[in-house]
Rosetta silent file (secondary structure, phi, psi, omega in degrees, C-alpha in Angstrom):
SEQUENCE: MDTCRIPENASKCSGNTMECFMVLSTQAQKISIGILCGLFGTMCVFENSLVLYLIFSSPGTRKKPSYLFIGSLALADILASIIFVCSFVNFHVFNKTGFSKEVFLLQLGGVNTSFSASLSSLLLTALDRYISISRPSEYKLLMTRRRAWTALAVLWVTCAAIAYLPLLGWNCCVLDSTCSELFPFVDDNYLSGWICFIMVLLGCIIYAYAHVLRRARQHVAYMEKHQAQAGKQNTRMRMDVMLAKTLVMVLAVLMLCWSPILVLMIYSIFARLSDHLRKVFAFCSTLCLLNSMVNPIIYALRSKELCSSLRRLFSHFRRQLKASEESPEAESTHKSSVIET
SCORE:     score description
SCORE:     0.000 S_00000001
   1 L     0.000  155.651 -175.795  304.389  234.378  194.360 S_00000001
   2 L   -76.202  135.259 -176.056  301.780  236.663  196.008 S_00000001
   3 L   -82.458  123.362  173.129  300.023  235.252  198.982 S_00000001
   4 L  -132.845  169.072 -177.940  296.177  235.329  198.400 S_00000001
   5 L   -62.529  142.587 -175.669  293.126  234.063  200.295 S_00000001
   6 L  -100.283  142.698 -176.036  292.446  230.337  199.787 S_00000001
   7 L   -65.233  151.528 -170.160  288.697  229.319  199.075 S_00000001
   8 H   -62.729  -37.178 -171.754  287.016  227.991  202.126 S_00000001
   9 H   -78.917   -8.729  177.384  286.387  224.425  200.609 S_00000001
  10 H  -105.217   36.971  178.500  290.151  224.263  199.930 S_00000001
  11 L   -78.803   -6.730  165.840  291.365  224.092  203.377 S_00000001
  12 L   -64.168  -26.021  178.766  293.088  220.791  202.615 S_00000001
  13 L   -85.038  144.628 -177.630  295.642  222.701  200.589 S_00000001
  14 L  -134.957  136.357  174.794  298.368  224.239  202.487 S_00000001
  15 L    83.878  -70.271 -179.847  300.987  226.847  201.552 S_00000001
  16 L   -88.665  109.600  179.997  300.519  226.994  197.750 S_00000001
  17 L   -72.564   -9.713 -175.889  297.095  228.501  196.737 S_00000001
  18 L   -78.015  -32.220  173.645  297.549  227.551  193.221 S_00000001
  19 H   -63.992  -19.553 -172.000  297.373  223.730  194.095 S_00000001
  20 H   -79.149   -2.800 -172.932  293.892  224.220  195.643 S_00000001
  21 H  -109.294   -2.648 -176.152  292.671  224.862  191.992 S_00000001
  22 L   -90.049   95.576 -167.047  294.385  221.651  190.465 S_00000001
  23 L   -85.687  -27.743 -174.527  291.166  219.466  190.526 S_00000001
  24 L   -69.536  115.442 -173.723  292.368  216.694  188.362 S_00000001
  25 L  -104.463  -16.770  179.351  293.547  213.858  190.764 S_00000001
  26 L  -116.676  152.554  179.195  294.161  211.015  188.461 S_00000001
  27 H   -60.311  -37.088 -178.757  296.478  210.437  185.674 S_00000001
  28 H   -64.910  -37.817  179.312  293.547  209.028  183.420 S_00000001
  29 H   -68.672  -39.820  179.145  291.708  212.523  183.900 S_00000001
  30 H   -69.227  -31.315  176.498  294.707  214.433  183.007 S_00000001
  31 H   -79.236  -19.600  176.226  295.299  212.528  179.882 S_00000001
  32 H   -79.036  -26.502  178.195  291.691  212.844  178.849 S_00000001
  33 H   -70.453  -52.753 -172.142  291.831  216.644  179.317 S_00000001
  34 H   -54.574  -49.003 -178.686  295.131  216.727  177.491 S_00000001
  35 H   -62.996  -39.589 -175.913  293.694  214.710  174.495 S_00000001
  36 H   -72.118  -36.047  174.583  290.518  216.669  174.317 S_00000001
  37 H   -60.407  -55.643  177.679  292.383  219.976  174.506 S_00000001
  38 H   -57.055  -48.874 -177.793  294.849  218.843  171.900 S_00000001
  39 H   -70.797  -51.841  171.266  292.310  217.508  169.479 S_00000001
  40 H   -55.975  -49.235 -171.485  289.786  220.315  169.806 S_00000001
  41 H   -64.513  -43.872  169.285  292.364  223.034  169.925 S_00000001
  42 H   -46.684  -56.007  176.161  294.185  221.781  166.789 S_00000001
  43 H   -59.553  -41.412  176.499  291.044  221.330  164.749 S_00000001
  44 H   -63.287  -43.928 -179.840  289.853  224.662  165.705 S_00000001
  45 H   -69.639  -27.218  177.140  292.902  226.649  164.728 S_00000001
  46 H   -77.340  -33.903  172.130  293.175  224.894  161.519 S_00000001
  47 H   -64.625  -47.432 -177.178  289.424  225.321  160.511 S_00000001
  48 H   -71.768  -31.137  173.818  289.230  228.891  161.646 S_00000001
  49 H   -67.753  -34.526 -179.277  292.616  229.753  159.816 S_00000001
  50 H   -71.585  -40.251  174.273  290.977  228.221  156.764 S_00000001
  51 H   -53.376  -48.130 -175.364  287.865  230.301  157.238 S_00000001
  52 H   -68.339  -46.117 -175.616  290.014  233.557  157.467 S_00000001
  53 H   -63.887  -47.147 -175.004  292.048  232.604  154.326 S_00000001
  54 H   -70.571  -21.277  170.971  288.786  231.945  152.270 S_00000001
  55 H   -77.288  -41.405 -175.047  287.269  235.250  153.507 S_00000001
  56 H   -99.431    8.202  174.817  290.219  237.477  152.879 S_00000001
  57 L   -91.031  -28.500 -172.560  291.482  235.640  149.751 S_00000001
  58 L  -106.432  122.152  174.217  288.288  236.498  147.966 S_00000001
  59 H   -57.953  -35.942  179.673  287.498  240.106  147.056 S_00000001
  60 H   -62.554  -30.551 -167.213  283.752  239.308  147.029 S_00000001
  61 H   -95.964  -38.481 -177.212  283.675  238.161  150.540 S_00000001
  62 H   -63.889  -20.476 -174.463  286.344  240.454  152.473 S_00000001
  63 L   -84.047  -12.137 -174.185  284.313  243.406  151.252 S_00000001
  64 L   -91.226  126.645  172.840  280.988  242.412  152.871 S_00000001
  65 H   -51.964  -31.176  179.779  280.490  243.319  156.432 S_00000001
  66 H   -58.579  -38.888 -177.529  278.698  240.069  157.137 S_00000001
  67 H   -88.304  -17.375  172.836  282.009  238.139  156.460 S_00000001
  68 H   -73.339  -37.342  168.709  284.144  240.638  158.349 S_00000001
  69 H   -68.294  -32.671  171.168  282.175  239.829  161.461 S_00000001
  70 H   -58.115  -39.937 -172.651  282.526  236.131  160.693 S_00000001
  71 H   -62.546  -49.974 -179.568  286.214  236.826  160.127 S_00000001
  72 H   -58.995  -36.167  174.094  286.351  238.376  163.630 S_00000001
  73 H   -66.227  -35.990 -174.065  284.672  235.445  165.120 S_00000001
  74 H   -74.580  -43.449  175.854  287.139  232.965  163.462 S_00000001
  75 H   -53.284  -45.785  172.011  290.047  235.214  164.666 S_00000001
  76 H   -65.554  -26.881  167.711  288.613  235.120  168.402 S_00000001
  77 H   -74.097  -33.692  169.845  288.348  231.461  168.199 S_00000001
  78 H   -54.949  -61.837  178.621  291.857  231.163  166.965 S_00000001
  79 H   -58.825  -47.720  175.767  293.183  233.169  169.751 S_00000001
  80 H   -58.022  -37.591 -174.421  291.031  231.645  172.396 S_00000001
  81 H   -68.695  -49.592 -179.834  291.983  228.134  171.356 S_00000001
  82 H   -67.082  -47.700 -169.097  295.876  228.777  171.511 S_00000001
  83 H   -69.577  -47.465  170.369  295.826  230.739  174.706 S_00000001
  84 H   -41.990  -57.680 -166.609  293.145  228.423  176.284 S_00000001
  85 H   -64.143  -55.097 -166.646  294.922  225.069  175.280 S_00000001
  86 H   -63.289  -51.224 -171.736  298.280  226.388  176.317 S_00000001
  87 H   -76.889  -37.624 -176.436  297.490  227.821  179.762 S_00000001
  88 H   -66.510  -49.154 -177.508  294.738  225.091  180.766 S_00000001
  89 H   -67.633  -40.875  175.212  297.081  222.112  179.955 S_00000001
  90 H   -57.336  -35.515 -172.117  300.150  223.757  181.499 S_00000001
  91 H   -87.717  -45.749 -173.728  298.096  224.344  184.724 S_00000001
  92 H   -91.887  -31.619 -174.616  295.872  221.284  185.052 S_00000001
  93 H   -87.758  -50.930  178.101  297.759  218.529  183.176 S_00000001
  94 L   -87.495   -6.168  175.039  301.409  219.482  183.989 S_00000001
  95 L    55.712   35.598 -179.621  300.610  221.324  187.212 S_00000001
  96 L   -70.337  125.685  168.975  302.935  224.281  186.520 S_00000001
  97 L  -123.586    0.226 -168.506  302.732  226.877  189.093 S_00000001
  98 L   -74.161   50.962 -179.803  306.101  228.575  188.756 S_00000001
  99 L  -148.682  164.321 -168.716  304.638  231.824  187.489 S_00000001
 100 L   -83.737  170.259  172.927  303.352  235.126  189.179 S_00000001
 101 H   -59.809  -36.893 -174.859  299.759  236.299  189.873 S_00000001
 102 H   -67.876  -38.153 -170.011  300.298  238.981  187.053 S_00000001
 103 H   -78.378  -28.213  176.110  301.223  236.278  184.403 S_00000001
 104 H   -68.469  -36.810 -173.297  298.276  234.062  185.439 S_00000001
 105 H   -79.532  -25.094  177.008  295.852  236.997  185.227 S_00000001
 106 H   -67.455  -47.246 -176.280  297.431  238.090  181.862 S_00000001
 107 H   -63.952  -48.258  174.718  296.612  234.491  180.458 S_00000001
 108 H   -56.455  -37.949  177.337  293.168  234.624  182.041 S_00000001
 109 H   -68.006  -38.390  168.633  292.539  237.954  180.547 S_00000001
 110 H   -63.287  -36.591  178.585  293.479  236.687  177.203 S_00000001
 111 H   -75.838  -49.406  171.055  291.250  233.709  177.189 S_00000001
 112 H   -36.576  -59.158 -178.798  288.458  236.088  178.498 S_00000001
 113 H   -61.529  -34.314 -170.820  289.008  238.692  175.798 S_00000001
 114 H   -78.454  -48.010  175.574  288.997  236.067  173.037 S_00000001
 115 H   -56.639  -33.647 -179.275  285.849  234.294  174.171 S_00000001
 116 H   -83.330  -28.433  172.294  283.989  237.504  174.834 S_00000001
 117 H   -65.342  -39.175  174.970  285.141  238.837  171.454 S_00000001
 118 H   -61.013  -51.791 -176.741  283.665  235.522  169.878 S_00000001
 119 H   -64.921  -47.216  169.936  280.419  235.988  171.514 S_00000001
 120 H   -53.740  -25.460 -172.394  280.359  239.732  170.601 S_00000001
 121 H   -80.309  -47.357  178.236  281.267  239.014  167.005 S_00000001
 122 H   -50.467  -41.209 -176.633  278.036  236.757  167.001 S_00000001
 123 H   -72.326  -44.257  179.931  275.993  239.632  168.192 S_00000001
 124 H   -58.591  -36.814  165.304  277.321  241.947  165.638 S_00000001
 125 H   -55.516  -54.439 -176.014  276.580  239.267  163.026 S_00000001
 126 H   -59.777  -42.832  173.299  273.091  238.922  164.424 S_00000001
 127 H   -57.162  -52.051 -177.770  272.503  242.787  164.236 S_00000001
 128 H   -50.991  -50.801 -172.698  273.915  242.669  160.618 S_00000001
 129 H   -71.101  -30.789  168.878  271.470  239.909  159.654 S_00000001
 130 H   -64.469  -41.550  174.350  268.604  241.947  161.356 S_00000001
 131 H   -75.449  -36.013  173.857  269.222  244.919  159.433 S_00000001
 132 H   -62.046  -44.116 -179.294  269.672  243.071  156.214 S_00000001
 133 H   -84.987  -24.645  179.825  266.505  241.227  156.546 S_00000001
 134 H   -82.757  -51.882 -167.729  264.396  243.827  158.055 S_00000001
 135 L  -122.959   59.905 -171.569  265.488  246.909  156.066 S_00000001
 136 L   -59.390  -28.493 -178.481  266.978  245.414  152.771 S_00000001
 137 L   -70.292  -35.911 -177.670  266.644  248.628  150.675 S_00000001
 138 L   -93.942   -5.657 -165.250  268.694  250.622  153.267 S_00000001
 139 H   -57.082  -45.353  168.001  271.063  247.968  154.132 S_00000001
 140 H   -56.658  -28.252  178.609  274.060  249.242  152.057 S_00000001
 141 H   -79.899  -32.669 -172.189  273.617  252.638  153.445 S_00000001
 142 H   -89.175  -35.157 -179.070  273.360  251.629  157.064 S_00000001
 143 L  -110.918   80.605 -179.417  276.040  248.815  157.030 S_00000001
 144 L   -94.009  163.093  179.207  279.032  250.137  155.451 S_00000001
 145 H   -61.698  -37.659  179.225  282.604  248.673  155.609 S_00000001
 146 H   -64.676  -31.895  177.869  283.822  251.585  157.629 S_00000001
 147 H   -67.771  -37.907 -173.646  280.999  251.214  160.228 S_00000001
 148 H   -69.793  -29.017 -175.715  281.678  247.487  160.277 S_00000001
 149 H   -80.056  -35.347  175.195  285.513  247.971  161.107 S_00000001
 150 H   -57.938  -49.454 -177.986  284.530  250.602  163.718 S_00000001
 151 H   -50.673  -49.738 -179.305  282.038  248.332  165.429 S_00000001
 152 H   -54.257  -47.055 -177.879  284.847  245.613  165.315 S_00000001
 153 H   -73.363  -34.086  178.309  287.477  247.962  166.955 S_00000001
 154 H   -75.951  -27.606 -179.713  285.007  249.009  169.691 S_00000001
 155 H   -68.699  -55.223  174.271  284.116  245.370  170.344 S_00000001
 156 H   -53.627  -37.683 -179.390  287.651  244.322  170.722 S_00000001
 157 H   -68.551  -59.227 -169.119  288.674  247.344  172.897 S_00000001
 158 H   -57.606  -51.424  174.895  285.568  246.803  175.204 S_00000001
 159 H   -51.837  -45.108  172.913  286.218  243.049  175.556 S_00000001
 160 H   -67.668  -40.120  179.986  289.919  243.559  176.441 S_00000001
 161 H   -73.930  -28.579  172.028  289.086  246.295  178.985 S_00000001
 162 H   -76.407  -41.844 -168.222  286.618  244.071  180.862 S_00000001
 163 H   -72.251  -25.137  178.910  288.599  240.965  180.606 S_00000001
 164 L   -96.212    7.813  179.925  291.852  242.696  181.989 S_00000001
 165 H   -58.708  -41.065 -174.280  290.124  244.334  185.043 S_00000001
 166 H   -71.878  -24.930  178.990  291.567  241.716  187.420 S_00000001
 167 H   -76.302  -27.502  178.380  295.133  242.360  186.258 S_00000001
 168 H   -73.642  -14.183 -179.794  294.469  246.093  186.774 S_00000001
 169 L   141.598  -18.605 -177.681  293.730  245.568  190.344 S_00000001
 170 L   -84.669   66.451 -174.963  290.172  244.023  190.640 S_00000001
 171 E  -131.102  170.162 -179.932  291.404  240.710  192.158 S_00000001
 172 L   -79.100    4.521 -174.597  291.026  238.755  195.393 S_00000001
 173 L   -94.970   48.039  175.417  294.420  239.583  196.668 S_00000001
 174 L  -134.023  166.699 -174.176  293.023  242.686  198.409 S_00000001
 175 L   -68.687  154.397  173.251  291.395  243.189  201.797 S_00000001
 176 L    50.733   43.024 -178.350  287.840  242.297  202.253 S_00000001
 177 L  -110.422  136.201  171.722  287.784  240.252  198.990 S_00000001
 178 L   -92.921  112.708 -172.613  285.848  236.998  198.179 S_00000001
 179 E   -81.501  145.009  174.661  287.938  234.678  196.125 S_00000001
 180 L   -84.429  148.876 -172.325  286.135  232.520  193.417 S_00000001
 181 L   -87.511   -5.221 -172.243  286.279  228.860  193.941 S_00000001
 182 L  -110.794  -36.416 -178.693  286.944  228.227  190.240 S_00000001
 183 L  -118.238  118.009  177.825  289.726  230.741  189.311 S_00000001
 184 L   -61.406  151.245 -179.830  292.691  231.737  191.301 S_00000001
 185 L    71.924  -13.519 -164.975  293.179  235.354  192.063 S_00000001
 186 E   -94.938  130.223  168.777  289.630  236.218  190.666 S_00000001
 187 E   -81.480  147.541 -173.687  287.349  238.045  192.823 S_00000001
 188 H   -60.782  -38.408  177.900  283.603  236.676  193.157 S_00000001
 189 H   -59.498  -44.711  172.723  282.326  240.168  192.496 S_00000001
 190 H   -55.981  -52.364 -177.259  284.238  240.462  189.265 S_00000001
 191 H   -57.947  -34.654  172.119  283.172  237.120  188.202 S_00000001
 192 H   -62.902  -43.168  179.549  279.478  238.138  188.752 S_00000001
 193 H   -59.112  -45.591  179.614  280.008  241.157  186.763 S_00000001
 194 H   -69.170  -29.040  176.985  281.601  239.174  183.828 S_00000001
 195 H   -69.052  -42.196  174.727  278.798  236.714  183.895 S_00000001
 196 H   -50.736  -49.908 -179.602  276.233  239.612  183.688 S_00000001
 197 H   -54.586  -51.051  177.328  278.226  240.877  180.691 S_00000001
 198 H   -66.743  -33.222 -174.438  278.047  237.436  178.862 S_00000001
 199 H   -74.948  -26.941  178.194  274.350  237.000  179.818 S_00000001
 200 H   -75.418  -39.688  171.216  273.472  240.340  178.317 S_00000001
 201 H   -57.824  -49.052  174.486  275.284  239.622  175.182 S_00000001
 202 H   -59.268  -36.128  174.742  273.448  236.276  174.859 S_00000001
 203 H   -63.989  -42.427 -169.380  270.107  238.011  175.621 S_00000001
 204 H   -69.361  -34.710 -178.717  270.711  240.651  172.914 S_00000001
 205 H   -71.148  -38.567  179.148  271.675  237.875  170.398 S_00000001
 206 H   -62.754  -47.654 -171.468  268.448  235.796  171.254 S_00000001
 207 H   -61.730  -45.388 -175.503  266.310  238.977  170.882 S_00000001
 208 H   -70.839  -28.665  170.682  267.940  239.921  167.475 S_00000001
 209 H   -75.609  -25.124  174.646  267.532  236.362  166.181 S_00000001
 210 H   -61.800  -35.234 -175.265  263.991  236.172  167.352 S_00000001
 211 H   -76.543  -41.592  178.893  263.268  239.253  164.997 S_00000001
 212 H   -55.096  -60.686 -175.194  265.467  237.614  162.184 S_00000001
 213 H   -65.034  -25.939  171.445  263.555  234.313  162.185 S_00000001
 214 H   -67.109  -42.127  176.450  260.188  236.090  162.223 S_00000001
 215 H   -71.219  -36.913  179.010  261.201  238.008  159.139 S_00000001
 216 H   -60.230  -38.370  178.715  262.745  234.981  157.653 S_00000001
 217 H   -75.463  -22.880  169.263  259.505  233.161  157.907 S_00000001
 218 H   -66.663  -32.717 -179.149  257.784  236.151  156.342 S_00000001
 219 H   -83.361  -28.605  179.111  260.089  236.104  153.445 S_00000001
 220 H   -71.528  -40.764  172.356  259.580  232.410  152.892 S_00000001
 221 H   -63.184  -35.779  172.878  255.901  232.817  152.747 S_00000001
 222 H   -68.028  -33.695 -178.481  256.536  235.663  150.258 S_00000001
 223 H   -79.244  -35.116  178.243  258.682  233.664  148.017 S_00000001
 224 H   -63.733  -37.957  178.242  256.283  230.764  147.974 S_00000001
 225 H   -80.092  -31.232  179.758  253.391  233.110  146.985 S_00000001
 226 L  -107.562   31.375 -171.300  255.476  235.272  144.453 S_00000001
 227 L   -67.196  -27.645 -171.610  257.806  232.678  143.219 S_00000001
 228 L   -81.155  -43.187 -176.820  256.966  233.355  139.499 S_00000001
 229 L   -78.110  -37.446 -175.993  257.225  237.056  139.730 S_00000001
 230 L   -72.351  135.503 -179.897  260.294  237.519  142.058 S_00000001
 231 L  -118.929  -99.582 -178.001  263.678  237.517  140.288 S_00000001
 232 H   -65.575  -41.783 -172.902  266.894  238.985  141.913 S_00000001
 233 H   -59.709  -43.099  176.679  264.744  240.052  144.927 S_00000001
 234 H   -49.425  -53.740  176.983  263.806  236.418  145.324 S_00000001
 235 H   -60.994  -41.525 -176.582  267.482  235.328  145.304 S_00000001
 236 H   -60.806  -47.329 -173.425  268.467  238.090  147.729 S_00000001
 237 H   -70.896  -27.987  171.529  265.897  236.877  150.251 S_00000001
 238 H   -64.150  -49.665  173.921  266.889  233.296  149.822 S_00000001
 239 H   -49.243  -49.944 -178.253  270.463  234.311  150.737 S_00000001
 240 H   -63.788  -38.503 -174.008  269.345  236.275  153.842 S_00000001
 241 H   -72.863  -35.523 -179.266  267.147  233.512  154.989 S_00000001
 242 H   -59.957  -42.821  175.813  269.961  230.889  154.368 S_00000001
 243 H   -71.874  -33.293  171.958  272.391  232.943  156.361 S_00000001
 244 H   -62.732  -49.460  176.090  270.050  233.617  159.123 S_00000001
 245 H   -65.948  -22.960  172.002  269.499  229.937  159.629 S_00000001
 246 H   -60.963  -52.791 -171.852  273.159  229.353  159.588 S_00000001
 247 H   -67.022  -28.405  169.733  273.723  231.731  162.319 S_00000001
 248 H   -63.991  -29.288  178.298  270.916  230.331  164.285 S_00000001
 249 H   -71.742  -43.670 -178.314  272.550  226.952  164.135 S_00000001
 250 H   -60.591  -41.217 -176.895  275.880  228.712  165.351 S_00000001
 251 H   -77.715  -31.585  173.507  273.898  230.208  168.207 S_00000001
 252 H   -63.317  -49.908  169.468  272.248  226.934  169.189 S_00000001
 253 H   -57.431  -33.206  172.562  275.579  225.306  169.392 S_00000001
 254 H   -66.575  -47.403 -176.755  276.917  228.125  171.400 S_00000001
 255 H   -69.547  -33.197  169.856  274.354  227.846  173.961 S_00000001
 256 H   -59.906  -39.662 -168.366  274.775  224.033  174.272 S_00000001
 257 H   -85.948  -32.293  179.538  278.618  224.354  174.750 S_00000001
 258 H   -89.290  -27.963 -175.269  278.398  227.424  177.172 S_00000001
 259 H   -58.117  -32.562 -175.529  275.485  226.819  179.273 S_00000001
 260 H   -68.213  -37.364  176.261  277.126  224.055  181.491 S_00000001
 261 H   -68.159  -45.619  171.097  280.036  226.476  182.460 S_00000001
 262 H   -54.833  -38.896  172.035  277.801  229.369  183.016 S_00000001
 263 H   -63.749  -54.541  174.700  275.569  227.418  185.217 S_00000001
 264 H   -47.529  -48.280  178.324  278.469  226.255  187.273 S_00000001
 265 H   -59.077  -52.746 -176.139  279.960  229.789  187.546 S_00000001
 266 H   -59.652  -40.483  175.325  276.644  231.173  188.753 S_00000001
 267 H   -59.157  -42.559 -172.868  276.280  228.210  191.319 S_00000001
 268 H   -70.109  -20.602  179.808  279.711  228.760  192.589 S_00000001
 269 H   -66.983  -37.388 -163.600  278.822  232.506  193.471 S_00000001
 270 H  -105.002  -20.118 -176.065  275.850  231.340  195.644 S_00000001
 271 L  -157.727  161.246  178.759  277.090  228.107  197.109 S_00000001
 272 L   -72.222  143.757  176.846  280.139  226.020  197.615 S_00000001
 273 L   -92.290  127.748  175.968  281.396  223.618  195.052 S_00000001
 274 L   -76.333  155.065  169.347  282.260  220.049  195.758 S_00000001
 275 H   -37.143  -55.188 -178.267  285.542  218.437  194.309 S_00000001
 276 H   -55.372  -46.696 -178.929  283.393  216.589  191.976 S_00000001
 277 H   -70.865  -26.116  172.541  281.615  219.651  190.509 S_00000001
 278 H   -77.366  -28.134  176.909  285.031  221.438  190.072 S_00000001
 279 H   -73.975  -39.396  173.243  286.299  218.468  188.089 S_00000001
 280 H   -47.822  -45.495 -176.601  282.950  218.720  186.001 S_00000001
 281 H   -65.399  -36.684  170.989  283.644  222.309  185.442 S_00000001
 282 H   -62.862  -38.329  177.097  287.097  221.521  184.069 S_00000001
 283 H   -63.782  -46.712 -167.719  285.840  218.986  181.678 S_00000001
 284 H   -60.009  -38.035 -174.866  282.886  221.250  180.725 S_00000001
 285 H   -56.748  -30.517 -179.581  285.606  224.062  179.953 S_00000001
 286 L   -74.152  -11.293  176.735  286.619  222.061  176.855 S_00000001
 287 H   -65.191  -34.575  170.637  283.240  222.362  175.374 S_00000001
 288 H   -47.556  -36.150 -178.035  284.185  226.044  174.590 S_00000001
 289 H   -72.771  -42.165 -178.261  286.860  224.578  172.334 S_00000001
 290 H   -68.134  -30.994  165.812  284.321  222.334  170.689 S_00000001
 291 H   -45.650  -56.919  178.651  282.148  225.315  170.089 S_00000001
 292 H   -62.948  -25.804  172.781  284.949  227.097  168.321 S_00000001
 293 H   -74.099  -33.947 -178.178  285.621  223.861  166.311 S_00000001
 294 H   -79.244  -34.240 -174.225  282.141  223.423  165.182 S_00000001
 295 H   -55.125  -45.580 -174.101  281.384  227.048  163.970 S_00000001
 296 H   -68.944  -25.158  174.568  283.699  226.858  160.825 S_00000001
 297 H   -74.001  -35.504 -179.234  281.986  223.495  159.797 S_00000001
 298 H   -71.917  -29.690  170.780  278.627  225.027  159.949 S_00000001
 299 H   -59.102  -45.799 -174.495  280.064  227.946  157.681 S_00000001
 300 H   -66.551  -36.399 -174.759  281.291  225.472  155.195 S_00000001
 301 H   -81.928  -24.253 -171.296  278.152  223.466  154.981 S_00000001
 302 H  -111.939  -22.554 -179.493  275.891  226.365  154.911 S_00000001
 303 L   -93.702  110.021  176.196  277.540  229.390  153.272 S_00000001
 304 H   -58.920  -28.513 -173.253  277.521  229.048  149.374 S_00000001
 305 H   -76.895  -37.784  177.890  280.267  231.642  148.970 S_00000001
 306 H   -75.472  -36.672  177.318  282.598  229.910  151.343 S_00000001
 307 H   -59.247  -43.353  176.547  281.709  226.611  149.965 S_00000001
 308 H   -66.905  -37.997  174.961  282.667  227.786  146.487 S_00000001
 309 H   -66.011  -46.149  175.630  285.961  229.283  147.676 S_00000001
 310 H   -50.744  -49.223 -173.576  286.783  225.974  149.415 S_00000001
 311 H   -62.211  -43.911 -169.285  285.977  223.960  146.275 S_00000001
 312 H   -66.460  -42.252  179.226  288.249  226.372  144.226 S_00000001
 313 H   -60.847  -47.320  177.382  291.076  225.924  146.823 S_00000001
 314 H   -61.682  -42.192 -179.792  290.839  222.134  146.698 S_00000001
 315 H   -64.554  -41.399  179.244  290.899  222.184  142.802 S_00000001
 316 H   -58.672  -46.610 -174.534  294.002  224.401  142.802 S_00000001
 317 H   -60.737  -53.324  172.247  295.643  221.945  145.165 S_00000001
 318 H   -52.105  -38.915  171.505  294.658  219.085  143.086 S_00000001
 319 H   -63.259  -46.791 -179.392  295.993  220.743  139.827 S_00000001
 320 H   -66.101  -40.426  173.332  299.158  221.459  141.648 S_00000001
 321 H   -52.984  -50.360 -177.144  299.385  217.889  142.871 S_00000001
 322 H   -69.432  -35.498  171.520  298.803  216.432  139.624 S_00000001
 323 H   -57.491  -47.415 -179.158  301.176  218.710  137.979 S_00000001
 324 H   -70.888  -31.013  175.770  303.927  217.669  140.397 S_00000001
 325 H   -62.604  -49.977 -168.221  303.105  213.919  139.829 S_00000001
 326 H   -68.774  -36.309 -167.942  303.330  214.382  136.123 S_00000001
 327 H   -66.663  -46.348  175.396  306.559  216.364  135.972 S_00000001
 328 H   -52.554  -42.307  179.736  308.964  213.513  137.101 S_00000001
 329 H   -66.995  -47.514  168.266  307.446  211.258  134.512 S_00000001
 330 H   -48.701  -33.495  176.441  307.962  213.814  131.863 S_00000001
 331 H   -70.767  -33.247 -172.710  311.429  214.384  132.862 S_00000001
 332 H   -77.197  -47.718 -178.860  312.178  210.739  132.870 S_00000001
 333 H   -58.037  -45.765 -176.001  310.568  210.176  129.495 S_00000001
 334 H   -73.755  -31.652  172.497  312.601  213.083  128.051 S_00000001
 335 H   -62.166  -38.010  178.701  315.864  211.610  129.567 S_00000001
 336 H   -67.579  -35.316 -179.019  315.144  208.116  127.993 S_00000001
 337 H   -73.795  -30.267 -178.294  314.594  209.777  124.610 S_00000001
 338 H   -78.566  -31.715  177.206  317.848  211.614  124.831 S_00000001
 339 H   -66.944  -53.299  179.041  319.716  208.424  125.698 S_00000001
 340 H   -51.398  -43.800  174.745  318.026  206.591  122.899 S_00000001
 341 L   -59.511    0.000    0.000  319.023  209.378  120.524 S_00000001
């Protein structure tokens, strides 16, 4: 394994730098982290896979840019859950260190790419809702499927390029480099840049949603005033307002889940972290999985189209289950009638 500089507050570690970042000291802490990661990760993969199936199995939803962006969010959450749970549990619970610097940075890059793409997908969805609610007559001309796919391609490539900079050489295993106290082999300057990238994304999302909410309130006032005259336009406005409120709920959950780790990351750049705060950071990291798990629940409860698709799916399964239960009875009845004959 490559020899890198050890964080100053980890002087008690000797020899193996990776052990300095294993902050869970008791078996109870490791079991707790393992249970949280297993529960949140499993539910996240199941729920987001269901969202992807509902979106792309219906011609009505898979053609809409709004649901393409939501599908990108679900895919990012699935990848983040799988990579994060496997690497996080393997490192903090089972204390596996038998891998190289490159393998660790590859895993970290996968986690950062997925979580960054998840946040960027929310930004695209916010911009999509802003265009839809502020310029409804031009929406179909401005937001086409081709532009949506192009935006998603740029999103994923940009997130991957930024996330894999440490693997490409910007890490703390070089001269005159300051190592992060939270992540092995990660340069503090890179961590500062990544935090700025995330904060810019959050700022743009908040700015877009501020305009969406303002227009949504205007539309609500318009609908209450012209409820008798408005027909399809009224229904379209209701759909835009409903989806806008849904995505604001997603953003609120996102902020609640991500704020603790972002605050601790920023604090680690300017001050030393105690062992207690590093343990808190490890537990707060599981909130990212909680965010990915809650998003599909919000979609299912708030999106009428996804709700309808989900009900049709359950009805199909019930019919199949009922048919499979009735077929043995029919077969036994047929056999008994043959015997009697």
